[in-house]
PDB file of C-alpha atoms in Angstrom:
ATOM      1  CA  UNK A   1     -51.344  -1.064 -37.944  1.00  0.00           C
ATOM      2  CA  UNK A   2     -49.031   1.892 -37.321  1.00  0.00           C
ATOM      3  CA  UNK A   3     -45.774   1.911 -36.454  1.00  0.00           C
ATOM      4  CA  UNK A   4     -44.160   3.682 -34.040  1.00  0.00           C
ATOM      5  CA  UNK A   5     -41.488   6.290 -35.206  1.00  0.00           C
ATOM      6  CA  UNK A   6     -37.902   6.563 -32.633  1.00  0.00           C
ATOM      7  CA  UNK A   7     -37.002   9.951 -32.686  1.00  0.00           C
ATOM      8  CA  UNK A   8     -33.495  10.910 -33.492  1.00  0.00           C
ATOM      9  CA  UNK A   9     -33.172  12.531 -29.676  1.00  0.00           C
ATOM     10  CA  UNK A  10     -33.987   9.030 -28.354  1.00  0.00           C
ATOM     11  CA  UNK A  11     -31.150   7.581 -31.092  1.00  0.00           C
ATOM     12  CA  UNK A  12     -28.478   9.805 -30.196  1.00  0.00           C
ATOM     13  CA  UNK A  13     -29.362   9.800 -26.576  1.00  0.00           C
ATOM     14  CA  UNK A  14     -29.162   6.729 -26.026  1.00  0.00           C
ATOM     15  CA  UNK A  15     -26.250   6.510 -28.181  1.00  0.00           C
ATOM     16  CA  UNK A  16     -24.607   9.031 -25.050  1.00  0.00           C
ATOM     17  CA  UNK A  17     -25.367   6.961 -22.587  1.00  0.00           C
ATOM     18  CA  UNK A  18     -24.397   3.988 -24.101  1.00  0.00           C
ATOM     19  CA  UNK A  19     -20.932   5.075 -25.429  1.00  0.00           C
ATOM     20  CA  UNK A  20     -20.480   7.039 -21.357  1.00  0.00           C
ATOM     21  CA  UNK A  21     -21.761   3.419 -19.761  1.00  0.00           C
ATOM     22  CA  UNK A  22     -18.569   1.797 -21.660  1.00  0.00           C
ATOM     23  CA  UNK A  23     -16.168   4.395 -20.710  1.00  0.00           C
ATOM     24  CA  UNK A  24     -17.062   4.250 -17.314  1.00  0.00           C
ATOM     25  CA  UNK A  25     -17.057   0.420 -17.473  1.00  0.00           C
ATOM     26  CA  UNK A  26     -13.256   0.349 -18.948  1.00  0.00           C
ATOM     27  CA  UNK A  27     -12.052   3.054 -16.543  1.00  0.00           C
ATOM     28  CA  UNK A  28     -13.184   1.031 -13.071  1.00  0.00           C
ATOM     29  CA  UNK A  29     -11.705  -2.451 -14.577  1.00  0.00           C
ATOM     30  CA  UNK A  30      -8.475   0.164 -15.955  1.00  0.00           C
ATOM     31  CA  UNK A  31      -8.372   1.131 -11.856  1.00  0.00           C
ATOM     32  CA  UNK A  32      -8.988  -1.803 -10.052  1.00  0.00           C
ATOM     33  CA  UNK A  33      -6.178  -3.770 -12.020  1.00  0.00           C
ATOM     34  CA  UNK A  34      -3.886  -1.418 -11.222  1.00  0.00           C
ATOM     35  CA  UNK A  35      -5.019  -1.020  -7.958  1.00  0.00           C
ATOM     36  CA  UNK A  36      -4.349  -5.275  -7.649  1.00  0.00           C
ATOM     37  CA  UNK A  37      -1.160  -5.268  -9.030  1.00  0.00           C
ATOM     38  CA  UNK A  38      -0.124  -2.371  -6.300  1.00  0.00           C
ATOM     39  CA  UNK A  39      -1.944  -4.653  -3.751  1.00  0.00           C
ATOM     40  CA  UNK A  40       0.777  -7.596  -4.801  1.00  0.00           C
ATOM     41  CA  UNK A  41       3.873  -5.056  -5.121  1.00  0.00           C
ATOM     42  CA  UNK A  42       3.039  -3.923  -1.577  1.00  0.00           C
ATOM     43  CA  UNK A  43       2.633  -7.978   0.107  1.00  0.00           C
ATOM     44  CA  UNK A  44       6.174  -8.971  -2.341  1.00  0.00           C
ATOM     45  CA  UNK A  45       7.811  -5.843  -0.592  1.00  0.00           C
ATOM     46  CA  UNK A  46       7.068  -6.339   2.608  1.00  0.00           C
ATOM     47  CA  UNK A  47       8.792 -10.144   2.117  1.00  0.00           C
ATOM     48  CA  UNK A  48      11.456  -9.076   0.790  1.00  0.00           C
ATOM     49  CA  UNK A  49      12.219  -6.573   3.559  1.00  0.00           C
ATOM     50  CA  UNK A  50      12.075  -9.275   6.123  1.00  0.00           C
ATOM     51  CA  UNK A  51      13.941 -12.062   4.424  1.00  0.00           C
ATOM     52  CA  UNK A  52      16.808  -9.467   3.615  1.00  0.00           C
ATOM     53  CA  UNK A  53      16.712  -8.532   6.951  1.00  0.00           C
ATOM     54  CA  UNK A  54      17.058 -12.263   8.272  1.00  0.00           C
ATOM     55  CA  UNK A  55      19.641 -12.570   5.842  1.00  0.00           C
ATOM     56  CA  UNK A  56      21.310  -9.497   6.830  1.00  0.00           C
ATOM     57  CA  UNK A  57      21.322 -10.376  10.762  1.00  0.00           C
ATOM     58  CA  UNK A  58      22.362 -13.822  10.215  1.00  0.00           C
ATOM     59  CA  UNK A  59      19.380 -15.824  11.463  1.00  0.00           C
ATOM     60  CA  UNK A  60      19.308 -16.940   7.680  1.00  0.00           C
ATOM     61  CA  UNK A  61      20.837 -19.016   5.515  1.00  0.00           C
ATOM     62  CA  UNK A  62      20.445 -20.598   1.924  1.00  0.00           C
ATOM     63  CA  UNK A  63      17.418 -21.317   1.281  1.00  0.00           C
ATOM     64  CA  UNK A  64      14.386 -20.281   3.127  1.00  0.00           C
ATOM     65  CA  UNK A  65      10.620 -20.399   3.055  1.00  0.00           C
ATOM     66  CA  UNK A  66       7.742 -18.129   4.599  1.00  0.00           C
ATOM     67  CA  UNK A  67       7.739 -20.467   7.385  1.00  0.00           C
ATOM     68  CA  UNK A  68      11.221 -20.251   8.497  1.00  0.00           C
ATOM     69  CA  UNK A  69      10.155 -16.428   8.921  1.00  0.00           C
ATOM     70  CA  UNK A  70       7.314 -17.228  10.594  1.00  0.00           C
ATOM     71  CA  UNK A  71       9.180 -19.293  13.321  1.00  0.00           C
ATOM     72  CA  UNK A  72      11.813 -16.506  13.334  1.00  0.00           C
ATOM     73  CA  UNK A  73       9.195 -13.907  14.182  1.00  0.00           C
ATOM     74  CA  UNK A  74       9.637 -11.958  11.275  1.00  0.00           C
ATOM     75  CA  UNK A  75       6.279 -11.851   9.331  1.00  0.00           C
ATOM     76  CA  UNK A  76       2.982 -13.134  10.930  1.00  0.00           C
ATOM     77  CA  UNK A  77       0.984 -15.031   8.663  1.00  0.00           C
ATOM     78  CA  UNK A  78       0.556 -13.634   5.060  1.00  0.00           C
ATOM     79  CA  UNK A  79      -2.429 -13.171   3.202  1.00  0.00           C
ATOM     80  CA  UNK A  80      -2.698 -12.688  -0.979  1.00  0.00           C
ATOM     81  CA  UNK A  81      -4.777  -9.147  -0.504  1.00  0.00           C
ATOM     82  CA  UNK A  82      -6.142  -9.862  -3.757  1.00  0.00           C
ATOM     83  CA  UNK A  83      -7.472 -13.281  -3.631  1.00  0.00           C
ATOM     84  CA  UNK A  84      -7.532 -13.361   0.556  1.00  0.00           C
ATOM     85  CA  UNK A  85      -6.030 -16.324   0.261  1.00  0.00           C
ATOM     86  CA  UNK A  86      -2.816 -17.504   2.994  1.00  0.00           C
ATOM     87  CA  UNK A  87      -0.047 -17.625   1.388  1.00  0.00           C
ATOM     88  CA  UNK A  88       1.949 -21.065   0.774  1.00  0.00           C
ATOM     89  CA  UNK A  89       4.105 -21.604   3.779  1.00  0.00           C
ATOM     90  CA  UNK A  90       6.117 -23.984   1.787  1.00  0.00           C
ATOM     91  CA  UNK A  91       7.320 -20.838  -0.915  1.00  0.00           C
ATOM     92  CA  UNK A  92      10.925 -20.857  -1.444  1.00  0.00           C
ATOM     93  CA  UNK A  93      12.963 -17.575  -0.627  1.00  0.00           C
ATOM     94  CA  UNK A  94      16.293 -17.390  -1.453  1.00  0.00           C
ATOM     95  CA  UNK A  95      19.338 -14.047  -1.335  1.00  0.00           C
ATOM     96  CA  UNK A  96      21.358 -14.239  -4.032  1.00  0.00           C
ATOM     97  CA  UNK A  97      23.432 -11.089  -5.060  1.00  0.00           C
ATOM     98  CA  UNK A  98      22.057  -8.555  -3.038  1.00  0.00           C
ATOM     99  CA  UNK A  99      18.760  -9.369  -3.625  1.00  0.00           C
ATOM    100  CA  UNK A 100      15.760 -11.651  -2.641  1.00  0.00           C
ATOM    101  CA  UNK A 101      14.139 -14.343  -5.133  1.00  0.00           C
ATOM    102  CA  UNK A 102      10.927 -15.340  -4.447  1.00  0.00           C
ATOM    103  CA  UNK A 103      10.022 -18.813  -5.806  1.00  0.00           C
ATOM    104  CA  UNK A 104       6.276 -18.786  -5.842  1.00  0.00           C
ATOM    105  CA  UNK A 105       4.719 -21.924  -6.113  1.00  0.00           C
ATOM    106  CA  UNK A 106       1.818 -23.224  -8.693  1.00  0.00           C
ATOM    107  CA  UNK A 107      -0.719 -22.616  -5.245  1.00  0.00           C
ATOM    108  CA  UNK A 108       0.359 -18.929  -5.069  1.00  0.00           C
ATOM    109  CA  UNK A 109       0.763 -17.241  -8.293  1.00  0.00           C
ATOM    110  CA  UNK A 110       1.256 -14.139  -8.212  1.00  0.00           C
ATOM    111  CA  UNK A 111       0.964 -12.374 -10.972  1.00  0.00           C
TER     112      UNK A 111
END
C-alpha cells in the first residue's frame, strides 16, 4: 500500500484559510458586540430623556417606573432591541442629582 504524500501548497494553504476563517470569525463577534451594547446605550438614552423630562415638567415625582411613563404618554411600550424582549413595566426610575437611575430588575438585565 502507498501512501499518499500532502503537498506543502495544500499545508500552507490551508493553513491561510484557516488562520483568515478565525480572523474573520473574531472580527464579526468583535462587531456585533459592540454593535449590542450601542443597541442598549441607544434604548437607556431614550429613557432617560423622557423620565428627565417628566421630572423636569412636574408630572413626576419620587419614584417612578416605565409604566408611570407609559400612562403619562411619554414612551410607548419598550422593547430590549437586543433580546426583543418588552421591557419590565415594573423597573424602578428614579432623579436624583441631576440625573436619572435606572433600577433594572433581575427580568431585564441589561448589560
Amino acid at each position: 500500500m502507498e501512501k499518499k504524500k500532502v503537498s506543502n501548497f495544500t499545508l500552507i494553504s490551508f493553513a491561510i484559510i484557516l488562520s483568515v476563517g478565525i480572523i474573520i470569525m473574531a472580527s464579526i463577534i468583535k462587531i456585533r458586540d459592540k454593535q449590542n451594547k450601542n443597541l442598549l446605550y441607544a434604548m437607556e438614552s431614550k429613557i432617560e430623556y423622557y423620565a428627565k423630562r417628566c421630572y423636569l415638567e412636574n408630572n413626576c415625582q419620587n419614584e417612578i417606573t416605565l409604566k408611570d411613563l407609559y400612562d403619562k404618554n411619554y414612551l410607548t411600550v419598550i422593547v430590549n432591541p437586543v433580546t426583543k424582549e418588552i421591557l419590565d413595566e415594573n423597573t424602578k426610575i428614579n432623579y436624583f442629582n441631576n440625573q436619572i437611575v435606572i433600577s433594572w430588575s433581575e427580568s431585564n438585565p441589561v448589560d
